[in-house]
Coordinates of C-alpha atoms in Angstrom, one line a residue:
X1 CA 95.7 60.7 64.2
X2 CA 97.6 63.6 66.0
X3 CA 95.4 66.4 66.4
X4 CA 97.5 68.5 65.2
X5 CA 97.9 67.3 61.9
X6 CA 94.1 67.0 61.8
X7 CA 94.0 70.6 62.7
X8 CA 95.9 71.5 60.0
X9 CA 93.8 69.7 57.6
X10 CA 90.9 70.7 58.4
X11 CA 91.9 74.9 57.6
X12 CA 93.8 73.6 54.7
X13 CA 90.4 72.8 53.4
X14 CA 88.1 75.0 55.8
X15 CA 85.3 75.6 52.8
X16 CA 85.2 71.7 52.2
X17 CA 84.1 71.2 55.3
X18 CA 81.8 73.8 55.9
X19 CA 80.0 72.8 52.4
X20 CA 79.4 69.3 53.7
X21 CA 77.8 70.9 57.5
X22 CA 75.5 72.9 55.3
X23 CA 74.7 69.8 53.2
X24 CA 74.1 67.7 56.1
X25 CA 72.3 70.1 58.0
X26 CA 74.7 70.7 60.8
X27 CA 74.6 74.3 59.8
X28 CA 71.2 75.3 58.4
X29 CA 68.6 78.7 58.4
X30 CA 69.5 80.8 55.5
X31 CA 71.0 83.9 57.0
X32 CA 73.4 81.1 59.0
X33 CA 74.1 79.2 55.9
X34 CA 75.9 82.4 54.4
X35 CA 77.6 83.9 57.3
X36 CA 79.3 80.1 58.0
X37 CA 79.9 79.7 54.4
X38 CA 81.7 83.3 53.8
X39 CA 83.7 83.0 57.3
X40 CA 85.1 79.2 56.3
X41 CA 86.6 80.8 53.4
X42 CA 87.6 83.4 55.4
X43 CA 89.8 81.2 57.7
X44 CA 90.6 79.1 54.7
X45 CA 92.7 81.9 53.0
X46 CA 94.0 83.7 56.4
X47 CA 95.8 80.2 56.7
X48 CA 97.0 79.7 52.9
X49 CA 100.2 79.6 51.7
X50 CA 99.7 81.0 48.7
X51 CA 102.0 81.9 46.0
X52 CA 99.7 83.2 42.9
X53 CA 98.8 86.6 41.7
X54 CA 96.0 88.6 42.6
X55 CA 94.1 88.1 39.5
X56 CA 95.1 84.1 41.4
X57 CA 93.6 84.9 44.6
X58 CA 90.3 86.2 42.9
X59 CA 89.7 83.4 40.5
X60 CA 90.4 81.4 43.8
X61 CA 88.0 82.6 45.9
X62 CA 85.7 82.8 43.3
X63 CA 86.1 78.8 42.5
X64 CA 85.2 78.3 46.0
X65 CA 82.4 80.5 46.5
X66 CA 80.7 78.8 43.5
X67 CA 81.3 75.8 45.4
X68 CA 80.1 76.5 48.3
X69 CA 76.9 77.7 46.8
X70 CA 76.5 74.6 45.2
X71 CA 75.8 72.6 48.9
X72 CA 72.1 73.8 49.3
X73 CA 70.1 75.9 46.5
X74 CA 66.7 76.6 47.7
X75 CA 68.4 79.4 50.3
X76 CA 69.0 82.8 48.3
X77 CA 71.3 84.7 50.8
X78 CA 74.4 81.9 50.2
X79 CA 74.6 83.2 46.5
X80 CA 73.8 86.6 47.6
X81 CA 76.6 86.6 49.7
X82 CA 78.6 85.0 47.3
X83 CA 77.5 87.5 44.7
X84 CA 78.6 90.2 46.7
X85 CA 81.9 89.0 47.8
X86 CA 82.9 87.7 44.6
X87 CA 82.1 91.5 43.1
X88 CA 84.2 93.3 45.8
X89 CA 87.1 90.5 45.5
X90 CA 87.6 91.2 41.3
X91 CA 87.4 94.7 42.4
X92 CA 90.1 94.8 44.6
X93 CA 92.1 92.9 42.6
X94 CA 91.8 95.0 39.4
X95 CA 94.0 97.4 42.2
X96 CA 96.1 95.1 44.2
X97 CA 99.8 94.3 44.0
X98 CA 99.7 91.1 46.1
X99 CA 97.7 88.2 46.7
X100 CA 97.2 88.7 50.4
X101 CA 95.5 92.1 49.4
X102 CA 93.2 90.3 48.1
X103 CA 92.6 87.7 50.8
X104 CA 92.3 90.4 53.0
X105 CA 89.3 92.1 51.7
X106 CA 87.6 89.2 51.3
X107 CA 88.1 88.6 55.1
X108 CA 87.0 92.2 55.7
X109 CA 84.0 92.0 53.7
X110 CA 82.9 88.6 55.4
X111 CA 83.3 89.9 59.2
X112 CA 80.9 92.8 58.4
X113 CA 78.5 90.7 57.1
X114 CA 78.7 89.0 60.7
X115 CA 77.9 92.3 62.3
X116 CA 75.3 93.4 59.8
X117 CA 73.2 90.5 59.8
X118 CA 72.9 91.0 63.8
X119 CA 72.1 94.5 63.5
X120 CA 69.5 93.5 60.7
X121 CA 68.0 90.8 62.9
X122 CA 67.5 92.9 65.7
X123 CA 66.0 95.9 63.6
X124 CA 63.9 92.9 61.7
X125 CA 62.6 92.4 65.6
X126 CA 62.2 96.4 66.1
X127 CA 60.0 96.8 63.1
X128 CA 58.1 93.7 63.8
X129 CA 56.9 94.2 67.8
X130 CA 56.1 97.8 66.3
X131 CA 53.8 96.4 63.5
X132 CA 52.0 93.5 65.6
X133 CA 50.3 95.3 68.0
X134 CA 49.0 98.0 65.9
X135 CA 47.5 95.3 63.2
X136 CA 46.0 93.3 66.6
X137 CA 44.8 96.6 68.9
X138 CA 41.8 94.5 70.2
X139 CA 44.0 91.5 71.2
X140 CA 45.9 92.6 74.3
X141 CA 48.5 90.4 74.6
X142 CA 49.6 88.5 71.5
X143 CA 50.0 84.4 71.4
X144 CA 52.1 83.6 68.4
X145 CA 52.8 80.3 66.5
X146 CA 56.5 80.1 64.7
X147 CA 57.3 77.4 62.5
X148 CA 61.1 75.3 61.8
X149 CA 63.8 77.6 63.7
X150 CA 64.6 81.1 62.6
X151 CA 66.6 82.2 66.0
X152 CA 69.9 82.7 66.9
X153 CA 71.2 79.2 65.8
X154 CA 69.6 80.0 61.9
X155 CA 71.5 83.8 61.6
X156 CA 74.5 85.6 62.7
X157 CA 72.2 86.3 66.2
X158 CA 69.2 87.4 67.9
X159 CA 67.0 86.0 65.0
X160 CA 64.0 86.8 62.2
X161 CA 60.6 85.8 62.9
X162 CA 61.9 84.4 66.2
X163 CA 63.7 88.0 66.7
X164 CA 60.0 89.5 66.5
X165 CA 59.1 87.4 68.9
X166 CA 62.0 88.4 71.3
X167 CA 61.5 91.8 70.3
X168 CA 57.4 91.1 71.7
X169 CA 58.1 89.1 74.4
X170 CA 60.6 92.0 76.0
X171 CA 58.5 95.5 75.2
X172 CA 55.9 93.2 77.1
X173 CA 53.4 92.3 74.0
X174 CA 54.1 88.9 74.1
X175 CA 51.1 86.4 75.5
X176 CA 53.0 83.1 74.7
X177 CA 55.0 81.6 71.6
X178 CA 53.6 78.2 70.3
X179 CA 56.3 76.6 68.0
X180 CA 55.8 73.0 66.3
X181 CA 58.0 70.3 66.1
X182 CA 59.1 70.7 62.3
X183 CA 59.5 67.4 61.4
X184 CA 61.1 65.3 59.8
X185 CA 64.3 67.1 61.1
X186 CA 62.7 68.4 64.1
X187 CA 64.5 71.9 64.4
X188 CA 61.2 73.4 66.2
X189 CA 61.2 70.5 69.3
X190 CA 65.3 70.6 69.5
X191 CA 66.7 74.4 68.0
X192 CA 63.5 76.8 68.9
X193 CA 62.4 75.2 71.9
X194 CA 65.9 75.5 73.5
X195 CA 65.9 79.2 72.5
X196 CA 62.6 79.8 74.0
X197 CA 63.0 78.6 77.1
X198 CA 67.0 79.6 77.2
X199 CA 65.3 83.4 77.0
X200 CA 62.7 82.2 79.7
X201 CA 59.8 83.3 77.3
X202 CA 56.7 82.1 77.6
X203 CA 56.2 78.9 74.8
X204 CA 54.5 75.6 74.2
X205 CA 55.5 73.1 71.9
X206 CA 52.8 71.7 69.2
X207 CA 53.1 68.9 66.7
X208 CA 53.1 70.2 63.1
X209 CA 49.5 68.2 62.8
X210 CA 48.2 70.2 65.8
X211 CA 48.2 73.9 64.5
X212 CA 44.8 74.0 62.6
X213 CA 43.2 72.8 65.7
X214 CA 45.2 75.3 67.9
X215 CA 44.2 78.1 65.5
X216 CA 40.5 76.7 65.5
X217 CA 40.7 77.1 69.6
X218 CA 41.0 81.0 69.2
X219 CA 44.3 80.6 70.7
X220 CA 46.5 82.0 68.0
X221 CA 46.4 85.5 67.5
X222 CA 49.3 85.5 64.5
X223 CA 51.7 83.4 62.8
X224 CA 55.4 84.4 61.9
X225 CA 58.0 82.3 60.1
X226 CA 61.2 82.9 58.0
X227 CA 62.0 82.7 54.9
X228 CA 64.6 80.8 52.5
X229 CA 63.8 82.7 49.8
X230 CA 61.1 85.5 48.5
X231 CA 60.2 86.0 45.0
X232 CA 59.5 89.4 43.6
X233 CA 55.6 88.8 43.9
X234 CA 56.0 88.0 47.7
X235 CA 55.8 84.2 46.9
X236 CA 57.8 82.6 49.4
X237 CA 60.2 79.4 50.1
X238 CA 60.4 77.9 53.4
X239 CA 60.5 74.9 55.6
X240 CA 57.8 72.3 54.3
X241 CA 54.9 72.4 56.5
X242 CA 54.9 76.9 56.3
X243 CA 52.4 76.5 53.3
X244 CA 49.9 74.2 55.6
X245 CA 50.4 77.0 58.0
X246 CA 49.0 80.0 55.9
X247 CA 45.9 77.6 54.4
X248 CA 45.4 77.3 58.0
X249 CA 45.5 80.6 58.8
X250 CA 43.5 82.1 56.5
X251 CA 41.1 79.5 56.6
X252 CA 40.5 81.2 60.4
X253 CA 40.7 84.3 59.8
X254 CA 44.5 85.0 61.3
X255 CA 47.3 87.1 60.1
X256 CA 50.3 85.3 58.8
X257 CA 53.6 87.1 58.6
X258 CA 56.9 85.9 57.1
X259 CA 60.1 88.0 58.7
X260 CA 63.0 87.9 57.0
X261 CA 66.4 90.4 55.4
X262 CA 66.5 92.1 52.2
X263 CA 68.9 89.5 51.2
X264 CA 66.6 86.7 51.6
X265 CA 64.4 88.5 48.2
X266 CA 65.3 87.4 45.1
X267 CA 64.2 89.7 42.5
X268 CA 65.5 88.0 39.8
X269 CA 62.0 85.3 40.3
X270 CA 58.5 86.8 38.6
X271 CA 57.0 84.3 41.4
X272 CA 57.5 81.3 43.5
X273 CA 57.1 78.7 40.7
X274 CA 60.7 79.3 39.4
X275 CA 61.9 78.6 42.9
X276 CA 64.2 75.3 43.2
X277 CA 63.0 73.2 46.0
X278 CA 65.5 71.0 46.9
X279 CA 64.6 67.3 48.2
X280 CA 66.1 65.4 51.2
X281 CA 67.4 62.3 51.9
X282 CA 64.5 59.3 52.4
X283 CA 66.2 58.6 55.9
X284 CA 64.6 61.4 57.0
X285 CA 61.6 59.9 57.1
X286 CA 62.3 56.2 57.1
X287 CA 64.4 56.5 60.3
X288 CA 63.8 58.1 63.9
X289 CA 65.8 61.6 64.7
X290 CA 65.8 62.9 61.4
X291 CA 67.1 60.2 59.7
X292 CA 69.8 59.5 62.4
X293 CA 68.2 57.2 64.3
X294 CA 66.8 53.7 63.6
X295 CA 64.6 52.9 60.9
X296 CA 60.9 52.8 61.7
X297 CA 59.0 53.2 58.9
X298 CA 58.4 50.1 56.3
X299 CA 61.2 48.5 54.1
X300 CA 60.3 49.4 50.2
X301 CA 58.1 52.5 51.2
X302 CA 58.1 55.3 48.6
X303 CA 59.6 58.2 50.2
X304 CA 58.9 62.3 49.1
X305 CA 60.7 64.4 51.2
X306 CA 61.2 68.3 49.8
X307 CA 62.9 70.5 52.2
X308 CA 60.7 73.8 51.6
X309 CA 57.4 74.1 50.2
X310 CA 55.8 77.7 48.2
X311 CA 53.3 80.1 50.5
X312 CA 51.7 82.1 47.8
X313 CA 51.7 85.9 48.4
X314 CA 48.1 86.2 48.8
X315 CA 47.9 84.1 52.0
X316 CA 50.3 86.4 53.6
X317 CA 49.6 89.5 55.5
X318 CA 52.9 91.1 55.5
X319 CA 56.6 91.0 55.2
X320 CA 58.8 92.0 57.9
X321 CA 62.3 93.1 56.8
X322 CA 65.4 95.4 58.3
X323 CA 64.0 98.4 56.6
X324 CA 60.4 98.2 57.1
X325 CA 57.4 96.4 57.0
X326 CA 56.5 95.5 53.5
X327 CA 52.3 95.3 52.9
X328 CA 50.4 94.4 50.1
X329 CA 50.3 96.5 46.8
X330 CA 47.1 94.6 45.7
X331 CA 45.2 91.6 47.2
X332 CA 47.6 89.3 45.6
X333 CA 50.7 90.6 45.8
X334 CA 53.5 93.1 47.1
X335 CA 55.6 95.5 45.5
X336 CA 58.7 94.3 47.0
X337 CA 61.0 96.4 44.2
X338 CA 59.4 99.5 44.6
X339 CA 59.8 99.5 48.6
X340 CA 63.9 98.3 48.6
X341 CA 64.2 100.8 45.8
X342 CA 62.5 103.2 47.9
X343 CA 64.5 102.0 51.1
X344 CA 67.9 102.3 49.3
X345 CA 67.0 105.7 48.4
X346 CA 65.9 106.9 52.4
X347 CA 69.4 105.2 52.8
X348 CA 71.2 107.4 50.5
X349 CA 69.6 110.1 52.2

């Protein structure tokens, strides 16, 4: 087929595409997940031909963001960022003479939600290499374990927990960084390790299976991952394996931080049991690269394969966000409400 023509399809139907790479995993972390989804639509309507109203060009883009949603549900910033767009779209066409003044705010809003989640990353990595070394005074240099991939190739740039990281490794706090594999889709071995030793910092690369004993060697001084989503308690969604990480943890005696934006919180959730976990593909598991490969695992084996698994808040030390550091309110819990609603406020200010 001409390019060309191929070309052309593909930004006469940019969001359909981009809602099958989320699907399939070709563009994964949460923060990443919403900035690709909001920019496809973006290109989508800068290209369209379109001949409707703007009350049209809303209930357009508001068909589509539903349906991009729709491609993964465990990750809570897609249909924050949906939620968002969608509220300043109906606005501006409440105002708007013409379709394409719609359409353009829409492409406004989702090109500074590029540049905010970069500044937000980078301030997550500020506040985190501040926190750190203050918690761990009698640890000199710090040897971290990171779990799944929560860098540049998960957000907008620079990174959450693997932002702190960056953030430790250059103000010099930084020992080493031990990330495992993160199977069955391996984004530690193939996403993180590349970032690591792209940035030349200091890493080693464990199996998933190998972090209790690595703990148990006294050579893990605190664990940091992201998150897909945080419930209001502080329970938190992320990559299967993080919950086996915290027992871990606490089990020897080590602080275990999850680093993530304000958008990653979903309020809305008394706690992580009215979380959705979504569930993968068997190939995962049943064939070699993440399902990609040859099979290797027995024909009629039962498969169970969720993507994220629940850390309860009272494993966890502390959250790490763009405004702040989030600690606990009680032994069992944070009060995530009360320090946005303070946060906003400071911002108002």
């Amino acid at each position: 087929m001409d390019q060309g023509v191929e070309w052309l399809r593909w930004l006469a139907s940019t969001s359909a595409y981009m809602r099958n790479a989320i699907r399939d995993m070709v563009v994964r972390g949460a923060p990443a997940i919403a900035i690709a989804a909001a920019l496809s639509l973006a290109v989508e309507v800068f290209n369209l031909d379109f001949a409707g109203t703007s009350g049209d060009a809303a209930s357009f883009l508001v068909k589509k963001l539903e349906y991009l949603v729709s491609s993964r549900p465990t990750a809570v910033n897609l249909s924050d960022a949906s939620t968002k767009l969608q509220n300043i779209v109906s606005k501006t066409a409440k105002t708007a003479t013409e379709a394409k003044t719609v359409f353009q705010a829409y492409i406004d809003a989702a090109e500074t939600m590029l540049t905010d989640d970069v500044a937000d990353n980078k301030a997550i990595g500020f506040h985190g290499a501040s926190f750190l070394p203050c918690q761990l005074k009698d640890s000199g240099k710090l040897s971290v374990l990171t779990h799944c991939n929560t860098g540049s190739l998960a957000t907008a740039g620079y990174g959450t927990a693997l932002g702190v990281i960056r953030a430790l490794h250059a103000g010099g706090s930084l020992e080493t960084a031990f990330c495992t594999e993160t199977r069955p889709f391996n984004q530690g071995s193939r996403l993180t390790a590349f970032e690591l030793v792209h940035d030349e910092i200091p890493a080693t690369l464990i199996t998933d299976s190998a972090a209790a004993a690595l703990m148990k060697a006294g050579r893990v001084n605190a664990v940091i991952v992201g998150a897909d989503r945080i419930a209001a308690n502080g329970d938190t969604a992320n990559k299967i394996g993080t919950y086996s990480l915290a027992v871990s943890a606490s089990y020897h005696g080590i602080p275990f931080y999850v680093a993530a934006p304000i958008t990653s919180i979903d309020l809305s959730l008394s706690s992580g049991q009215q979380i959705v976990i979504e569930e993968r593909s068997p190939k995962e598991l049943l064939c070699s690269d993440g399902g990609l490969g040859k099979q290797v695992a027995a024909s009629g084996i039962a498969v169970w394969n969720p993507a994220f698994d629940i850390t309860p808040a009272n494993l966890m030390t502390a959250i790490i966000t763009e405004k702040g550091v989030i600690t606990k309110a009680t032994a069992d819990a944070f009060d995530i409400k009360g320090f946005i609603q303070k946060a906003q406020g400071n911002d108002i200010e």
